[in-house]
Amino acid sequence: MALSTDSAMTSPVANPMIPVPWRVQKARRETRDTFTLTLRPANGEPLPAFAPGQFNMLYLFGVGEVAISISGDPADQENLVHTIRAVGTVTRPMQRLKRGAVLGVRGPFGSPWPVEEAEGNDVVIVAGGLGLAPLRPALYRLLAHRQQYGRIVLLYGARTPRDLLYQRSLDQWQTRSGIEVAYTVDAAAEDWRGNVGVVTTLISKARFDPVHTTAMICGPEVMMRYVIMELEKLGVTDENIFISMERNMKCAIGFCGHCQFGPTFVCKDGPVFRYDRIEPFFKLRGV
Amino acid sequence: MAEESNNLPSVTYTLEREHLHQLFDVLTGKGYRLLGPAVRDGAIVYDELTAPSDLPVGWTDEQDGGRYRLKKRADDAVFGFVVGPHSWKKFLHPPALRLWQLRREGDGFTVIQEEAESPKYAFIGVRACELHAIAIQDKVFLESKYIDPMYKIRREGCFIVAVNCGQAGGTCFCVSMNTGPRATSGFDLALTEAMEGERHYFVVEVGSPAGADALSEISHRESQADEETTAERIVADTARQMGREMDATGIKELLYRNYEHPRWNDVASRCLTCANCTMVCPTCFCATVEDVTDLAGDTAERWRKWDSCFTLDFSYVHGGSVRATTKDRYRQWMTHKLATWFDQFGSSGCVGCGRCITWCPVAIDITEEVRAIRETESKKDSAGD
C-alpha cells in the first residue's frame, strides 16, 4: 500500500545525509595527539546555529567521516570549532589539514547541555581528557551569562601535564572569569607543581551547594561512573547530573543503529543525557 | 497495534485462479515492477516476476530450527508456503545502496545530483507478519526525527498485494505477536487462496483506492457466502497451526528486569555471532557506511550496507568494542527486538515470522530463550511464596 505524500511525510529541504563543504580557517595543534580546526562555510552559507554539547559529522573527501563534538563558542556566528584526537584512519589525515583545506560537515546533531535549565544553580563541570572539548561551548555560554549562575566550578583531569587541553584558557578562566578551576594529572615529572591524581579527588575540595547544583560531565565512562558516585555522596541528585555518552556512529540521524545505548540512540536522544533517565543502563557493562 | 478483528469485511470479491494473470498484466500495464516469491537454489526468495507461472506453484517449505527444505505439494497451490530467507526490506532498504556521489572541484567538492525516481514496486504475496514488518520499518525511516529519502522514494509508490496464510510454518508465531496470519491493514489488495475439489480461487479484499482501481480492471465478482466462509476457515485453521509460541505478556519489562540473567551466558555458548538472524529479520535495519573513491580520487561515493549488531566492529569506539562478548551481542539483539524497540518506536521489533529460528545454523530459538528467562522468574516467584 502506498504512503500518502502529504505533510509530515515530505522531506526536509536539505538532505541530512550529504556533507556540505567547509574551509579550514585555522588549524592549531593542541597537544601531542589533539588539534583544533576552525571552519567557515566554503560556499558562504550562514553558520547553522548549534547548542553547546552538540556534534557534527566531519568528512574527509574520499577517506571517511567521524563524529566530532563542537568545541567553540556558540555565540560565534562566523566560526565552527572542533578539537579532534588523531587516532584513526580519518582523524590522522585530518590532523595534516592546513588553512584553506576543505572538508565536509553534516550537522549539528544531538542533545545539548542544560545551560538554560541550570540558571540560578551552581554549575559543576567535570571533564576527563578530550571530554573538555564538548564542555567548552557550555563554559562559553555560562561565562557570557555569568550573573545567571551561582558558583561555577571546572574540574579537569588529563593523563599528563602535556595532555592538558586549552591550558591557556584554563588559566584565564581561573584568574579572570569568576569560576573556580582545578585540574589534575594522572602522572607527571618532578617539576610539576600541580595536582596529581584522578579528577574525582578534586570534587570534595570544590566549593558548591550540592542541593542547588547542575553537574555536567564528559570523559571516559569509568571516570564518569566515579564522578557520579562522588557527586551523589555529596548530595547532588541524579536529575541534576548530565553526562555526554560516546558510541560508534555512522549516520548521526537514527538510521544506522550503531549508537544504540539501551533504549536510546546516542545520536538523536543524546549525546547529553540526564543521568536519572539512563542510570539502569549506564550501570550495566556491554550494553 | 489495534485489536484485530477476525471477521472479513462485508464485501469481498472472488478472483478465479485462471484470471490471476490479469492482476499481473494490469499492474505491469500501470508501470509497476512486479516482485514476489520464486524458487531459486532450493529456497523461495523474492525476485522479479512477470507472470503467475513465475510463482512457486505446487511448492511448499518445511521449516524448523536451523532447517529449511522445499517440498513438492500434492496440489497446485500458488501460495502454499510461508516465508523464506528474504524479506521485502531488500527492496525498501536495499542491502547495498549508494547514498551519494561527490566530485572534487578545485580544492572543494560538489554533489553529483542523481535522479530520484520511484521504482514503482508491486509486491505480490506479502504476508501479514511482513505487512507489520514494513509498518515497523516505516516508523524507523519515515516517522522518526529524520526522514530517510532513499527509503521514502521506494516506499511511496509501492503497491502491495497481501496473501493471508493458508498454512503456518514450523517456526511461525505471528499469533503470539498479534501480527497474523490475517492481513488487516497496509495492503492494496489481500488474497486468500482457496482450493475445493475442482475449484481454485482467491477471495479478495480491497484495502485502498489503488487496490479498487486495479481490481476493477480484472475479471472478478462479489464473493458468495460460502466462499467467504471458506476463506475465514482457512485463516482460522492457520492460526491454530503455529509451529512456535511466545508469551509476549509484559515482555519489555521481563527483559529489562533480566539484563543479568544467566541464560545470556547459556545462549552465548551456542551462538556463533554469524549475523544470519539479523540478515533474515524483516525489521532489522542497522547499516554501516563505506566511503570509496575512483582510482583518480576525483569522485567519492558513500555506500550504505546492511550491518549487524553481532559483529565486533559494530560497537567499536576508540579503545575497543562496547559489546565485546557474544553474550553482550546476543543480549543486545534480543532485548532490542523485544524490549528497547517499544521505547524507541512504540511497538515490538519482532513480528513472529520465525526466520531467525529457521536460518540460525545452530537453531537458537528466540521463543525458547524468552521462555527460559520467564520460567526462572516464575520459579523464583513460587519459591518466594
JSON list of N, CA and C in Angstrom, two decimals, chain A residues 250-275:
[
{"chain": "A", "resi": 250, "resn": "LYS", "atom": "N", "xyz": [27.55, 6.10, 12.64]},
{"chain": "A", "resi": 250, "resn": "LYS", "atom": "CA", "xyz": [27.74, 6.10, 11.19]},
{"chain": "A", "resi": 250, "resn": "LYS", "atom": "C", "xyz": [26.87, 7.14, 10.50]},
{"chain": "A", "resi": 251, "resn": "CYS", "atom": "N", "xyz": [25.65, 7.32, 10.98]},
{"chain": "A", "resi": 251, "resn": "CYS", "atom": "CA", "xyz": [24.72, 8.18, 10.23]},
{"chain": "A", "resi": 251, "resn": "CYS", "atom": "C", "xyz": [24.36, 9.45, 10.97]},
{"chain": "A", "resi": 252, "resn": "ALA", "atom": "N", "xyz": [24.34, 9.41, 12.28]},
{"chain": "A", "resi": 252, "resn": "ALA", "atom": "CA", "xyz": [24.02, 10.56, 13.14]},
{"chain": "A", "resi": 252, "resn": "ALA", "atom": "C", "xyz": [22.55, 10.95, 13.12]},
{"chain": "A", "resi": 253, "resn": "ILE", "atom": "N", "xyz": [21.71, 10.22, 12.37]},
{"chain": "A", "resi": 253, "resn": "ILE", "atom": "CA", "xyz": [20.31, 10.59, 12.27]},
{"chain": "A", "resi": 253, "resn": "ILE", "atom": "C", "xyz": [19.36, 9.43, 12.63]},
{"chain": "A", "resi": 254, "resn": "GLY", "atom": "N", "xyz": [19.88, 8.46, 13.35]},
{"chain": "A", "resi": 254, "resn": "GLY", "atom": "CA", "xyz": [18.99, 7.43, 13.90]},
{"chain": "A", "resi": 254, "resn": "GLY", "atom": "C", "xyz": [18.66, 6.27, 12.98]},
{"chain": "A", "resi": 255, "resn": "PHE", "atom": "N", "xyz": [19.37, 6.13, 11.87]},
{"chain": "A", "resi": 255, "resn": "PHE", "atom": "CA", "xyz": [19.06, 5.06, 10.93]},
{"chain": "A", "resi": 255, "resn": "PHE", "atom": "C", "xyz": [20.03, 3.87, 11.00]},
{"chain": "A", "resi": 256, "resn": "CYS", "atom": "N", "xyz": [21.27, 4.11, 11.38]},
{"chain": "A", "resi": 256, "resn": "CYS", "atom": "CA", "xyz": [22.28, 3.05, 11.23]},
{"chain": "A", "resi": 256, "resn": "CYS", "atom": "C", "xyz": [22.29, 2.11, 12.43]},
{"chain": "A", "resi": 257, "resn": "GLY", "atom": "N", "xyz": [21.75, 2.53, 13.56]},
{"chain": "A", "resi": 257, "resn": "GLY", "atom": "CA", "xyz": [21.61, 1.65, 14.70]},
{"chain": "A", "resi": 257, "resn": "GLY", "atom": "C", "xyz": [22.87, 1.48, 15.55]},
{"chain": "A", "resi": 258, "resn": "HIS", "atom": "N", "xyz": [23.99, 1.99, 15.06]},
{"chain": "A", "resi": 258, "resn": "HIS", "atom": "CA", "xyz": [25.25, 1.72, 15.75]},
{"chain": "A", "resi": 258, "resn": "HIS", "atom": "C", "xyz": [25.34, 2.33, 17.15]},
{"chain": "A", "resi": 259, "resn": "CYS", "atom": "N", "xyz": [24.73, 3.48, 17.34]},
{"chain": "A", "resi": 259, "resn": "CYS", "atom": "CA", "xyz": [24.96, 4.21, 18.59]},
{"chain": "A", "resi": 259, "resn": "CYS", "atom": "C", "xyz": [23.95, 3.85, 19.67]},
{"chain": "A", "resi": 260, "resn": "GLN", "atom": "N", "xyz": [23.23, 2.74, 19.49]},
{"chain": "A", "resi": 260, "resn": "GLN", "atom": "CA", "xyz": [22.24, 2.39, 20.50]},
{"chain": "A", "resi": 260, "resn": "GLN", "atom": "C", "xyz": [22.87, 2.14, 21.86]},
{"chain": "A", "resi": 261, "resn": "PHE", "atom": "N", "xyz": [22.20, 2.68, 22.85]},
{"chain": "A", "resi": 261, "resn": "PHE", "atom": "CA", "xyz": [22.63, 2.55, 24.23]},
{"chain": "A", "resi": 261, "resn": "PHE", "atom": "C", "xyz": [21.35, 2.30, 25.02]},
{"chain": "A", "resi": 262, "resn": "GLY", "atom": "N", "xyz": [21.08, 1.01, 25.35]},
{"chain": "A", "resi": 262, "resn": "GLY", "atom": "CA", "xyz": [19.78, 0.69, 25.92]},
{"chain": "A", "resi": 262, "resn": "GLY", "atom": "C", "xyz": [18.71, 1.12, 24.93]},
{"chain": "A", "resi": 263, "resn": "PRO", "atom": "N", "xyz": [17.66, 1.75, 25.42]},
{"chain": "A", "resi": 263, "resn": "PRO", "atom": "CA", "xyz": [16.57, 2.16, 24.52]},
{"chain": "A", "resi": 263, "resn": "PRO", "atom": "C", "xyz": [16.87, 3.45, 23.75]},
{"chain": "A", "resi": 264, "resn": "THR", "atom": "N", "xyz": [18.02, 4.04, 23.96]},
{"chain": "A", "resi": 264, "resn": "THR", "atom": "CA", "xyz": [18.30, 5.34, 23.34]},
{"chain": "A", "resi": 264, "resn": "THR", "atom": "C", "xyz": [19.21, 5.20, 22.11]},
{"chain": "A", "resi": 265, "resn": "PHE", "atom": "N", "xyz": [19.13, 6.21, 21.27]},
{"chain": "A", "resi": 265, "resn": "PHE", "atom": "CA", "xyz": [20.12, 6.39, 20.22]},
{"chain": "A", "resi": 265, "resn": "PHE", "atom": "C", "xyz": [20.97, 7.58, 20.65]},
{"chain": "A", "resi": 266, "resn": "VAL", "atom": "N", "xyz": [22.27, 7.37, 20.83]},
{"chain": "A", "resi": 266, "resn": "VAL", "atom": "CA", "xyz": [23.12, 8.45, 21.33]},
{"chain": "A", "resi": 266, "resn": "VAL", "atom": "C", "xyz": [23.10, 9.63, 20.36]},
{"chain": "A", "resi": 267, "resn": "CYS", "atom": "N", "xyz": [22.92, 9.36, 19.06]},
{"chain": "A", "resi": 267, "resn": "CYS", "atom": "CA", "xyz": [22.99, 10.45, 18.07]},
{"chain": "A", "resi": 267, "resn": "CYS", "atom": "C", "xyz": [21.81, 11.40, 18.16]},
{"chain": "A", "resi": 268, "resn": "LYS", "atom": "N", "xyz": [20.62, 10.89, 18.48]},
{"chain": "A", "resi": 268, "resn": "LYS", "atom": "CA", "xyz": [19.47, 11.80, 18.49]},
{"chain": "A", "resi": 268, "resn": "LYS", "atom": "C", "xyz": [18.85, 12.00, 19.88]},
{"chain": "A", "resi": 269, "resn": "ASP", "atom": "N", "xyz": [18.95, 10.99, 20.75]},
{"chain": "A", "resi": 269, "resn": "ASP", "atom": "CA", "xyz": [18.46, 11.17, 22.13]},
{"chain": "A", "resi": 269, "resn": "ASP", "atom": "C", "xyz": [19.56, 11.77, 23.01]},
{"chain": "A", "resi": 270, "resn": "GLY", "atom": "N", "xyz": [20.82, 11.53, 22.64]},
{"chain": "A", "resi": 270, "resn": "GLY", "atom": "CA", "xyz": [21.99, 12.07, 23.33]},
{"chain": "A", "resi": 270, "resn": "GLY", "atom": "C", "xyz": [22.67, 13.02, 22.40]},
{"chain": "A", "resi": 271, "resn": "PRO", "atom": "N", "xyz": [23.97, 13.27, 22.52]},
{"chain": "A", "resi": 271, "resn": "PRO", "atom": "CA", "xyz": [24.87, 12.57, 23.42]},
{"chain": "A", "resi": 271, "resn": "PRO", "atom": "C", "xyz": [24.71, 12.96, 24.88]},
{"chain": "A", "resi": 272, "resn": "VAL", "atom": "N", "xyz": [24.08, 14.12, 25.14]},
{"chain": "A", "resi": 272, "resn": "VAL", "atom": "CA", "xyz": [23.94, 14.56, 26.54]},
{"chain": "A", "resi": 272, "resn": "VAL", "atom": "C", "xyz": [22.65, 13.95, 27.12]},
{"chain": "A", "resi": 273, "resn": "PHE", "atom": "N", "xyz": [22.80, 13.23, 28.22]},
{"chain": "A", "resi": 273, "resn": "PHE", "atom": "CA", "xyz": [21.66, 12.59, 28.87]},
{"chain": "A", "resi": 273, "resn": "PHE", "atom": "C", "xyz": [21.55, 13.07, 30.31]},
{"chain": "A", "resi": 274, "resn": "ARG", "atom": "N", "xyz": [20.32, 13.24, 30.78]},
{"chain": "A", "resi": 274, "resn": "ARG", "atom": "CA", "xyz": [20.11, 13.44, 32.21]},
{"chain": "A", "resi": 274, "resn": "ARG", "atom": "C", "xyz": [20.31, 12.09, 32.86]},
{"chain": "A", "resi": 275, "resn": "TYR", "atom": "N", "xyz": [21.16, 12.05, 33.86]},
{"chain": "A", "resi": 275, "resn": "TYR", "atom": "CA", "xyz": [21.63, 10.76, 34.38]},
{"chain": "A", "resi": 275, "resn": "TYR", "atom": "C", "xyz": [20.51, 9.84, 34.85]}
]
